[in-house]
Amino acid sequence: IMSGVTYFNITSEMRHNLSNIVEMVLQLMGSELPVQLSVDQAYSDLGYNASGKKLAYHGWQAKFTDIKEILSSTIEWYNENPIVIDSIPSGRLRP
């Protein structure tokens, strides 16, 4: 326990499955890499019930609400800051 520190669960309350997000990211990056879906395991999480109510209570709200806008913004940031990806030895974040 850290005295005087408040933790917030930041969430947009949006729900999207991972395979759709992967497909959107690849499309936005102009990649034609194939996506191989795996079979869901019985113990896989189907979702998380994250809530941003505590943060909203303090006046915070999401800047972006459209998933494609969020992903585009993130991809743009990485393109403008290539040193982040280039510093990864394997370079495996490039499509």
PDB file of N, CA and C in Angstrom:
ATOM      1  N   ILE A   1       0.854  -1.179   0.000  1.00  0.00           N
ATOM      2  CA  ILE A   1       0.000   0.000   0.000  1.00  0.00           C
ATOM      3  C   ILE A   1       0.893   1.232   0.000  1.00  0.00           C
ATOM      4  N   MET A   2       0.609   2.143  -0.909  1.00  0.00           N
ATOM      5  CA  MET A   2       1.378   3.376  -1.007  1.00  0.00           C
ATOM      6  C   MET A   2       0.516   4.520  -0.498  1.00  0.00           C
ATOM      7  N   SER A   3       0.942   5.160   0.520  1.00  0.00           N
ATOM      8  CA  SER A   3       0.194   6.250   1.125  1.00  0.00           C
ATOM      9  C   SER A   3       0.150   7.461   0.198  1.00  0.00           C
ATOM     10  N   GLY A   4      -1.035   8.028   0.035  1.00  0.00           N
ATOM     11  CA  GLY A   4      -1.182   9.242  -0.759  1.00  0.00           C
ATOM     12  C   GLY A   4      -1.195   9.028  -2.255  1.00  0.00           C
ATOM     13  N   VAL A   5      -1.190   7.799  -2.716  1.00  0.00           N
ATOM     14  CA  VAL A   5      -1.192   7.509  -4.142  1.00  0.00           C
ATOM     15  C   VAL A   5      -2.533   6.929  -4.529  1.00  0.00           C
ATOM     16  N   THR A   6      -3.102   7.469  -5.589  1.00  0.00           N
ATOM     17  CA  THR A   6      -4.382   6.968  -6.079  1.00  0.00           C
ATOM     18  C   THR A   6      -4.151   6.285  -7.413  1.00  0.00           C
ATOM     19  N   TYR A   7      -4.708   5.114  -7.582  1.00  0.00           N
ATOM     20  CA  TYR A   7      -4.600   4.370  -8.834  1.00  0.00           C
ATOM     21  C   TYR A   7      -5.925   4.461  -9.568  1.00  0.00           C
ATOM     22  N   PHE A   8      -5.867   4.639 -10.881  1.00  0.00           N
ATOM     23  CA  PHE A   8      -7.066   4.713 -11.687  1.00  0.00           C
ATOM     24  C   PHE A   8      -7.029   3.636 -12.760  1.00  0.00           C
ATOM     25  N   ASN A   9      -8.161   3.042 -13.007  1.00  0.00           N
ATOM     26  CA  ASN A   9      -8.308   2.096 -14.099  1.00  0.00           C
ATOM     27  C   ASN A   9      -8.839   2.898 -15.275  1.00  0.00           C
ATOM     28  N   ILE A  10      -7.977   3.209 -16.235  1.00  0.00           N
ATOM     29  CA  ILE A  10      -8.389   4.055 -17.353  1.00  0.00           C
ATOM     30  C   ILE A  10      -8.978   3.171 -18.438  1.00  0.00           C
ATOM     31  N   THR A  11     -10.209   3.446 -18.781  1.00  0.00           N
ATOM     32  CA  THR A  11     -10.898   2.689 -19.812  1.00  0.00           C
ATOM     33  C   THR A  11     -11.837   3.611 -20.577  1.00  0.00           C
ATOM     34  N   SER A  12     -12.071   3.286 -21.806  1.00  0.00           N
ATOM     35  CA  SER A  12     -12.992   4.065 -22.629  1.00  0.00           C
ATOM     36  C   SER A  12     -14.389   3.466 -22.588  1.00  0.00           C
ATOM     37  N   GLU A  13     -14.520   2.324 -21.936  1.00  0.00           N
ATOM     38  CA  GLU A  13     -15.776   1.570 -21.888  1.00  0.00           C
ATOM     39  C   GLU A  13     -16.130   0.961 -23.248  1.00  0.00           C
ATOM     40  N   MET A  14     -15.202   1.004 -24.215  1.00  0.00           N
ATOM     41  CA  MET A  14     -15.445   0.383 -25.514  1.00  0.00           C
ATOM     42  C   MET A  14     -15.112  -1.097 -25.429  1.00  0.00           C
ATOM     43  N   ARG A  15     -15.810  -1.907 -26.179  1.00  0.00           N
ATOM     44  CA  ARG A  15     -15.556  -3.340 -26.198  1.00  0.00           C
ATOM     45  C   ARG A  15     -15.298  -3.792 -27.634  1.00  0.00           C
ATOM     46  N   HIS A  16     -14.123  -4.333 -27.879  1.00  0.00           N
ATOM     47  CA  HIS A  16     -13.751  -4.857 -29.194  1.00  0.00           C
ATOM     48  C   HIS A  16     -12.958  -6.127 -28.981  1.00  0.00           C
ATOM     49  N   ASN A  17     -13.191  -7.122 -29.841  1.00  0.00           N
ATOM     50  CA  ASN A  17     -12.395  -8.338 -29.674  1.00  0.00           C
ATOM     51  C   ASN A  17     -11.040  -8.157 -30.332  1.00  0.00           C
ATOM     52  N   LEU A  18     -10.072  -8.898 -29.836  1.00  0.00           N
ATOM     53  CA  LEU A  18      -8.680  -8.737 -30.243  1.00  0.00           C
ATOM     54  C   LEU A  18      -8.465  -8.976 -31.734  1.00  0.00           C
ATOM     55  N   SER A  19      -9.131  -9.969 -32.300  1.00  0.00           N
ATOM     56  CA  SER A  19      -8.919 -10.259 -33.722  1.00  0.00           C
ATOM     57  C   SER A  19      -9.356  -9.088 -34.595  1.00  0.00           C
ATOM     58  N   ASN A  20     -10.444  -8.399 -34.226  1.00  0.00           N
ATOM     59  CA  ASN A  20     -10.880  -7.234 -35.001  1.00  0.00           C
ATOM     60  C   ASN A  20      -9.884  -6.086 -34.879  1.00  0.00           C
ATOM     61  N   ILE A  21      -9.322  -5.910 -33.693  1.00  0.00           N
ATOM     62  CA  ILE A  21      -8.332  -4.853 -33.492  1.00  0.00           C
ATOM     63  C   ILE A  21      -7.082  -5.143 -34.308  1.00  0.00           C
ATOM     64  N   VAL A  22      -6.638  -6.399 -34.309  1.00  0.00           N
ATOM     65  CA  VAL A  22      -5.459  -6.778 -35.102  1.00  0.00           C
ATOM     66  C   VAL A  22      -5.712  -6.496 -36.578  1.00  0.00           C
ATOM     67  N   GLU A  23      -6.861  -6.879 -37.076  1.00  0.00           N
ATOM     68  CA  GLU A  23      -7.192  -6.643 -38.482  1.00  0.00           C
ATOM     69  C   GLU A  23      -7.230  -5.151 -38.802  1.00  0.00           C
ATOM     70  N   MET A  24      -7.798  -4.334 -37.895  1.00  0.00           N
ATOM     71  CA  MET A  24      -7.838  -2.885 -38.109  1.00  0.00           C
ATOM     72  C   MET A  24      -6.436  -2.289 -38.132  1.00  0.00           C
ATOM     73  N   VAL A  25      -5.571  -2.721 -37.209  1.00  0.00           N
ATOM     74  CA  VAL A  25      -4.201  -2.202 -37.147  1.00  0.00           C
ATOM     75  C   VAL A  25      -3.466  -2.542 -38.437  1.00  0.00           C
ATOM     76  N   LEU A  26      -3.552  -3.776 -38.875  1.00  0.00           N
ATOM     77  CA  LEU A  26      -2.865  -4.167 -40.111  1.00  0.00           C
ATOM     78  C   LEU A  26      -3.391  -3.379 -41.306  1.00  0.00           C
ATOM     79  N   GLN A  27      -4.698  -3.182 -41.370  1.00  0.00           N
ATOM     80  CA  GLN A  27      -5.294  -2.406 -42.458  1.00  0.00           C
ATOM     81  C   GLN A  27      -4.797  -0.957 -42.418  1.00  0.00           C
ATOM     82  N   LEU A  28      -4.806  -0.344 -41.248  1.00  0.00           N
ATOM     83  CA  LEU A  28      -4.362   1.041 -41.106  1.00  0.00           C
ATOM     84  C   LEU A  28      -2.879   1.209 -41.422  1.00  0.00           C
ATOM     85  N   MET A  29      -2.098   0.145 -41.215  1.00  0.00           N
ATOM     86  CA  MET A  29      -0.666   0.191 -41.509  1.00  0.00           C
ATOM     87  C   MET A  29      -0.368  -0.182 -42.952  1.00  0.00           C
ATOM     88  N   GLY A  30      -1.413  -0.530 -43.711  1.00  0.00           N
ATOM     89  CA  GLY A  30      -1.217  -0.892 -45.109  1.00  0.00           C
ATOM     90  C   GLY A  30      -0.588  -2.256 -45.282  1.00  0.00           C
ATOM     91  N   SER A  31      -0.745  -3.105 -44.281  1.00  0.00           N
ATOM     92  CA  SER A  31      -0.139  -4.430 -44.327  1.00  0.00           C
ATOM     93  C   SER A  31      -1.115  -5.448 -44.888  1.00  0.00           C
ATOM     94  N   GLU A  32      -0.575  -6.381 -45.642  1.00  0.00           N
ATOM     95  CA  GLU A  32      -1.388  -7.474 -46.166  1.00  0.00           C
ATOM     96  C   GLU A  32      -0.969  -8.808 -45.551  1.00  0.00           C
ATOM     97  N   LEU A  33      -0.343  -8.729 -44.387  1.00  0.00           N
ATOM     98  CA  LEU A  33       0.050  -9.959 -43.702  1.00  0.00           C
ATOM     99  C   LEU A  33      -1.193 -10.767 -43.345  1.00  0.00           C
ATOM    100  N   PRO A  34      -1.131 -12.082 -43.540  1.00  0.00           N
ATOM    101  CA  PRO A  34      -2.290 -12.907 -43.174  1.00  0.00           C
ATOM    102  C   PRO A  34      -2.406 -13.031 -41.658  1.00  0.00           C
ATOM    103  N   VAL A  35      -3.620 -13.168 -41.189  1.00  0.00           N
ATOM    104  CA  VAL A  35      -3.872 -13.349 -39.756  1.00  0.00           C
ATOM    105  C   VAL A  35      -4.396 -14.759 -39.562  1.00  0.00           C
ATOM    106  N   GLN A  36      -3.735 -15.498 -38.706  1.00  0.00           N
ATOM    107  CA  GLN A  36      -4.172 -16.854 -38.407  1.00  0.00           C
ATOM    108  C   GLN A  36      -4.825 -16.847 -37.036  1.00  0.00           C
ATOM    109  N   LEU A  37      -6.102 -17.137 -37.016  1.00  0.00           N
ATOM    110  CA  LEU A  37      -6.837 -17.156 -35.749  1.00  0.00           C
ATOM    111  C   LEU A  37      -6.615 -18.485 -35.048  1.00  0.00           C
ATOM    112  N   SER A  38      -6.522 -18.438 -33.754  1.00  0.00           N
ATOM    113  CA  SER A  38      -6.383 -19.667 -32.980  1.00  0.00           C
ATOM    114  C   SER A  38      -7.712 -20.007 -32.327  1.00  0.00           C
ATOM    115  N   VAL A  39      -7.853 -21.233 -31.943  1.00  0.00           N
ATOM    116  CA  VAL A  39      -9.068 -21.690 -31.276  1.00  0.00           C
ATOM    117  C   VAL A  39      -9.036 -21.182 -29.840  1.00  0.00           C
ATOM    118  N   ASP A  40     -10.165 -20.625 -29.397  1.00  0.00           N
ATOM    119  CA  ASP A  40     -10.245 -20.159 -28.007  1.00  0.00           C
ATOM    120  C   ASP A  40     -10.087 -21.333 -27.052  1.00  0.00           C
ATOM    121  N   GLN A  41      -9.341 -21.091 -26.019  1.00  0.00           N
ATOM    122  CA  GLN A  41      -9.170 -22.107 -24.979  1.00  0.00           C
ATOM    123  C   GLN A  41     -10.261 -21.940 -23.926  1.00  0.00           C
ATOM    124  N   ALA A  42     -10.584 -23.011 -23.269  1.00  0.00           N
ATOM    125  CA  ALA A  42     -11.651 -22.979 -22.257  1.00  0.00           C
ATOM    126  C   ALA A  42     -11.357 -21.986 -21.140  1.00  0.00           C
ATOM    127  N   TYR A  43     -10.090 -21.744 -20.867  1.00  0.00           N
ATOM    128  CA  TYR A  43      -9.715 -20.857 -19.767  1.00  0.00           C
ATOM    129  C   TYR A  43      -9.462 -19.418 -20.232  1.00  0.00           C
ATOM    130  N   SER A  44      -9.679 -19.114 -21.517  1.00  0.00           N
ATOM    131  CA  SER A  44      -9.425 -17.767 -22.029  1.00  0.00           C
ATOM    132  C   SER A  44     -10.432 -16.777 -21.469  1.00  0.00           C
ATOM    133  N   ASP A  45      -9.946 -15.571 -21.200  1.00  0.00           N
ATOM    134  CA  ASP A  45     -10.845 -14.503 -20.773  1.00  0.00           C
ATOM    135  C   ASP A  45     -11.630 -14.020 -21.974  1.00  0.00           C
ATOM    136  N   LEU A  46     -12.927 -13.876 -21.814  1.00  0.00           N
ATOM    137  CA  LEU A  46     -13.759 -13.369 -22.896  1.00  0.00           C
ATOM    138  C   LEU A  46     -13.822 -11.844 -22.863  1.00  0.00           C
ATOM    139  N   GLY A  47     -13.427 -11.266 -21.774  1.00  0.00           N
ATOM    140  CA  GLY A  47     -13.440  -9.819 -21.646  1.00  0.00           C
ATOM    141  C   GLY A  47     -13.147  -9.437 -20.215  1.00  0.00           C
ATOM    142  N   TYR A  48     -12.984  -8.164 -20.025  1.00  0.00           N
ATOM    143  CA  TYR A  48     -12.723  -7.644 -18.692  1.00  0.00           C
ATOM    144  C   TYR A  48     -13.739  -6.555 -18.408  1.00  0.00           C
ATOM    145  N   ASN A  49     -14.222  -6.518 -17.219  1.00  0.00           N
ATOM    146  CA  ASN A  49     -15.207  -5.506 -16.849  1.00  0.00           C
ATOM    147  C   ASN A  49     -14.521  -4.302 -16.221  1.00  0.00           C
ATOM    148  N   ALA A  50     -13.619  -3.706 -16.974  1.00  0.00           N
ATOM    149  CA  ALA A  50     -12.921  -2.522 -16.486  1.00  0.00           C
ATOM    150  C   ALA A  50     -13.890  -1.345 -16.438  1.00  0.00           C
ATOM    151  N   SER A  51     -13.719  -0.518 -15.456  1.00  0.00           N
ATOM    152  CA  SER A  51     -14.585   0.638 -15.314  1.00  0.00           C
ATOM    153  C   SER A  51     -13.746   1.879 -15.072  1.00  0.00           C
ATOM    154  N   GLY A  52     -14.135   2.965 -15.706  1.00  0.00           N
ATOM    155  CA  GLY A  52     -13.458   4.237 -15.519  1.00  0.00           C
ATOM    156  C   GLY A  52     -14.273   5.200 -14.675  1.00  0.00           C
ATOM    157  N   LYS A  53     -15.213   4.670 -13.891  1.00  0.00           N
ATOM    158  CA  LYS A  53     -16.110   5.528 -13.108  1.00  0.00           C
ATOM    159  C   LYS A  53     -15.364   6.407 -12.112  1.00  0.00           C
ATOM    160  N   LYS A  54     -14.328   5.863 -11.478  1.00  0.00           N
ATOM    161  CA  LYS A  54     -13.585   6.642 -10.490  1.00  0.00           C
ATOM    162  C   LYS A  54     -12.893   7.819 -11.163  1.00  0.00           C
ATOM    163  N   LEU A  55     -12.327   7.570 -12.337  1.00  0.00           N
ATOM    164  CA  LEU A  55     -11.653   8.619 -13.076  1.00  0.00           C
ATOM    165  C   LEU A  55     -12.661   9.653 -13.594  1.00  0.00           C
ATOM    166  N   ALA A  56     -13.795   9.182 -14.093  1.00  0.00           N
ATOM    167  CA  ALA A  56     -14.843  10.086 -14.582  1.00  0.00           C
ATOM    168  C   ALA A  56     -15.358  10.975 -13.451  1.00  0.00           C
ATOM    169  N   TYR A  57     -15.437  10.427 -12.267  1.00  0.00           N
ATOM    170  CA  TYR A  57     -15.875  11.188 -11.097  1.00  0.00           C
ATOM    171  C   TYR A  57     -14.966  12.395 -10.872  1.00  0.00           C
ATOM    172  N   HIS A  58     -13.700  12.255 -11.212  1.00  0.00           N
ATOM    173  CA  HIS A  58     -12.727  13.337 -11.046  1.00  0.00           C
ATOM    174  C   HIS A  58     -12.636  14.230 -12.285  1.00  0.00           C
ATOM    175  N   GLY A  59     -13.546  14.024 -13.252  1.00  0.00           N
ATOM    176  CA  GLY A  59     -13.632  14.905 -14.408  1.00  0.00           C
ATOM    177  C   GLY A  59     -12.920  14.455 -15.664  1.00  0.00           C
ATOM    178  N   TRP A  60     -12.268  13.282 -15.626  1.00  0.00           N
ATOM    179  CA  TRP A  60     -11.560  12.815 -16.815  1.00  0.00           C
ATOM    180  C   TRP A  60     -12.540  12.196 -17.792  1.00  0.00           C
ATOM    181  N   GLN A  61     -12.277  12.424 -19.079  1.00  0.00           N
ATOM    182  CA  GLN A  61     -13.037  11.722 -20.113  1.00  0.00           C
ATOM    183  C   GLN A  61     -12.103  11.406 -21.265  1.00  0.00           C
ATOM    184  N   ALA A  62     -12.443  10.378 -21.998  1.00  0.00           N
ATOM    185  CA  ALA A  62     -11.600   9.936 -23.107  1.00  0.00           C
ATOM    186  C   ALA A  62     -11.542  11.009 -24.188  1.00  0.00           C
ATOM    187  N   LYS A  63     -10.347  11.238 -24.720  1.00  0.00           N
ATOM    188  CA  LYS A  63     -10.170  12.225 -25.790  1.00  0.00           C
ATOM    189  C   LYS A  63     -10.721  11.676 -27.100  1.00  0.00           C
ATOM    190  N   PHE A  64     -10.513  10.389 -27.321  1.00  0.00           N
ATOM    191  CA  PHE A  64     -10.990   9.730 -28.543  1.00  0.00           C
ATOM    192  C   PHE A  64     -12.045   8.702 -28.178  1.00  0.00           C
ATOM    193  N   THR A  65     -13.040   8.559 -29.011  1.00  0.00           N
ATOM    194  CA  THR A  65     -14.078   7.559 -28.764  1.00  0.00           C
ATOM    195  C   THR A  65     -14.253   6.606 -29.940  1.00  0.00           C
ATOM    196  N   ASP A  66     -13.606   6.906 -31.059  1.00  0.00           N
ATOM    197  CA  ASP A  66     -13.701   6.046 -32.237  1.00  0.00           C
ATOM    198  C   ASP A  66     -12.462   5.161 -32.309  1.00  0.00           C
ATOM    199  N   ILE A  67     -12.653   3.848 -32.347  1.00  0.00           N
ATOM    200  CA  ILE A  67     -11.535   2.907 -32.292  1.00  0.00           C
ATOM    201  C   ILE A  67     -10.546   3.114 -33.439  1.00  0.00           C
ATOM    202  N   LYS A  68     -11.036   3.397 -34.644  1.00  0.00           N
ATOM    203  CA  LYS A  68     -10.116   3.608 -35.772  1.00  0.00           C
ATOM    204  C   LYS A  68      -9.309   4.890 -35.577  1.00  0.00           C
ATOM    205  N   GLU A  69      -9.907   5.915 -34.997  1.00  0.00           N
ATOM    206  CA  GLU A  69      -9.190   7.153 -34.715  1.00  0.00           C
ATOM    207  C   GLU A  69      -8.108   6.903 -33.655  1.00  0.00           C
ATOM    208  N   ILE A  70      -8.439   6.094 -32.666  1.00  0.00           N
ATOM    209  CA  ILE A  70      -7.479   5.761 -31.611  1.00  0.00           C
ATOM    210  C   ILE A  70      -6.296   4.994 -32.194  1.00  0.00           C
ATOM    211  N   LEU A  71      -6.586   3.974 -32.983  1.00  0.00           N
ATOM    212  CA  LEU A  71      -5.523   3.163 -33.579  1.00  0.00           C
ATOM    213  C   LEU A  71      -4.687   3.990 -34.553  1.00  0.00           C
ATOM    214  N   SER A  72      -5.331   4.825 -35.365  1.00  0.00           N
ATOM    215  CA  SER A  72      -4.610   5.681 -36.307  1.00  0.00           C
ATOM    216  C   SER A  72      -3.677   6.633 -35.567  1.00  0.00           C
ATOM    217  N   SER A  73      -4.160   7.204 -34.480  1.00  0.00           N
ATOM    218  CA  SER A  73      -3.355   8.120 -33.678  1.00  0.00           C
ATOM    219  C   SER A  73      -2.143   7.408 -33.083  1.00  0.00           C
ATOM    220  N   THR A  74      -2.349   6.190 -32.614  1.00  0.00           N
ATOM    221  CA  THR A  74      -1.259   5.410 -32.025  1.00  0.00           C
ATOM    222  C   THR A  74      -0.225   5.049 -33.084  1.00  0.00           C
ATOM    223  N   ILE A  75      -0.680   4.594 -34.247  1.00  0.00           N
ATOM    224  CA  ILE A  75       0.228   4.248 -35.348  1.00  0.00           C
ATOM    225  C   ILE A  75       1.009   5.481 -35.793  1.00  0.00           C
ATOM    226  N   GLU A  76       0.323   6.615 -35.901  1.00  0.00           N
ATOM    227  CA  GLU A  76       0.980   7.867 -36.287  1.00  0.00           C
ATOM    228  C   GLU A  76       2.075   8.236 -35.283  1.00  0.00           C
ATOM    229  N   TRP A  77       1.783   8.066 -33.992  1.00  0.00           N
ATOM    230  CA  TRP A  77       2.779   8.387 -32.969  1.00  0.00           C
ATOM    231  C   TRP A  77       4.027   7.521 -33.144  1.00  0.00           C
ATOM    232  N   TYR A  78       3.826   6.224 -33.338  1.00  0.00           N
ATOM    233  CA  TYR A  78       4.977   5.334 -33.530  1.00  0.00           C
ATOM    234  C   TYR A  78       5.749   5.673 -34.797  1.00  0.00           C
ATOM    235  N   ASN A  79       5.038   6.054 -35.866  1.00  0.00           N
ATOM    236  CA  ASN A  79       5.718   6.455 -37.101  1.00  0.00           C
ATOM    237  C   ASN A  79       6.539   7.725 -36.895  1.00  0.00           C
ATOM    238  N   GLU A  80       6.055   8.625 -36.044  1.00  0.00           N
ATOM    239  CA  GLU A  80       6.775   9.871 -35.763  1.00  0.00           C
ATOM    240  C   GLU A  80       7.886   9.670 -34.730  1.00  0.00           C
ATOM    241  N   ASN A  81       7.879   8.539 -34.050  1.00  0.00           N
ATOM    242  CA  ASN A  81       8.872   8.236 -33.015  1.00  0.00           C
ATOM    243  C   ASN A  81       9.500   6.872 -33.279  1.00  0.00           C
ATOM    244  N   PRO A  82      10.159   6.712 -34.436  1.00  0.00           N
ATOM    245  CA  PRO A  82      10.682   5.397 -34.812  1.00  0.00           C
ATOM    246  C   PRO A  82      11.747   4.865 -33.864  1.00  0.00           C
ATOM    247  N   ILE A  83      12.370   5.724 -33.089  1.00  0.00           N
ATOM    248  CA  ILE A  83      13.405   5.261 -32.170  1.00  0.00           C
ATOM    249  C   ILE A  83      12.842   4.262 -31.160  1.00  0.00           C
ATOM    250  N   VAL A  84      11.555   4.374 -30.873  1.00  0.00           N
ATOM    251  CA  VAL A  84      10.925   3.451 -29.921  1.00  0.00           C
ATOM    252  C   VAL A  84      10.941   2.033 -30.475  1.00  0.00           C
ATOM    253  N   ILE A  85      10.538   1.874 -31.723  1.00  0.00           N
ATOM    254  CA  ILE A  85      10.523   0.546 -32.348  1.00  0.00           C
ATOM    255  C   ILE A  85      11.942   0.109 -32.698  1.00  0.00           C
ATOM    256  N   ASP A  86      12.756   1.042 -33.185  1.00  0.00           N
ATOM    257  CA  ASP A  86      14.129   0.703 -33.572  1.00  0.00           C
ATOM    258  C   ASP A  86      14.966   0.249 -32.389  1.00  0.00           C
ATOM    259  N   SER A  87      14.568   0.635 -31.184  1.00  0.00           N
ATOM    260  CA  SER A  87      15.341   0.245 -30.001  1.00  0.00           C
ATOM    261  C   SER A  87      15.036  -1.185 -29.551  1.00  0.00           C
ATOM    262  N   ILE A  88      14.024  -1.812 -30.165  1.00  0.00           N
ATOM    263  CA  ILE A  88      13.696  -3.199 -29.840  1.00  0.00           C
ATOM    264  C   ILE A  88      14.608  -4.092 -30.676  1.00  0.00           C
ATOM    265  N   PRO A  89      15.459  -4.888 -30.022  1.00  0.00           N
ATOM    266  CA  PRO A  89      16.465  -5.677 -30.749  1.00  0.00           C
ATOM    267  C   PRO A  89      15.909  -6.509 -31.904  1.00  0.00           C
ATOM    268  N   SER A  90      14.768  -7.141 -31.701  1.00  0.00           N
ATOM    269  CA  SER A  90      14.249  -8.014 -32.756  1.00  0.00           C
ATOM    270  C   SER A  90      13.547  -7.230 -33.855  1.00  0.00           C
ATOM    271  N   GLY A  91      13.122  -5.994 -33.562  1.00  0.00           N
ATOM    272  CA  GLY A  91      12.377  -5.205 -34.543  1.00  0.00           C
ATOM    273  C   GLY A  91      11.054  -5.838 -34.915  1.00  0.00           C
ATOM    274  N   ARG A  92      10.532  -6.675 -34.052  1.00  0.00           N
ATOM    275  CA  ARG A  92       9.353  -7.476 -34.378  1.00  0.00           C
ATOM    276  C   ARG A  92       8.037  -6.706 -34.373  1.00  0.00           C
ATOM    277  N   LEU A  93       8.054  -5.406 -34.102  1.00  0.00           N
ATOM    278  CA  LEU A  93       6.801  -4.657 -34.106  1.00  0.00           C
ATOM    279  C   LEU A  93       6.455  -4.149 -35.508  1.00  0.00           C
ATOM    280  N   ARG A  94       7.312  -4.383 -36.464  1.00  0.00           N
ATOM    281  CA  ARG A  94       7.035  -3.944 -37.837  1.00  0.00           C
ATOM    282  C   ARG A  94       6.276  -5.053 -38.558  1.00  0.00           C
ATOM    283  N   PRO A  95       5.235  -4.682 -39.329  1.00  0.00           N
ATOM    284  CA  PRO A  95       4.475  -5.716 -40.054  1.00  0.00           C
ATOM    285  C   PRO A  95       5.277  -6.323 -41.189  1.00  0.00           C
TER     286      PRO A  95
END
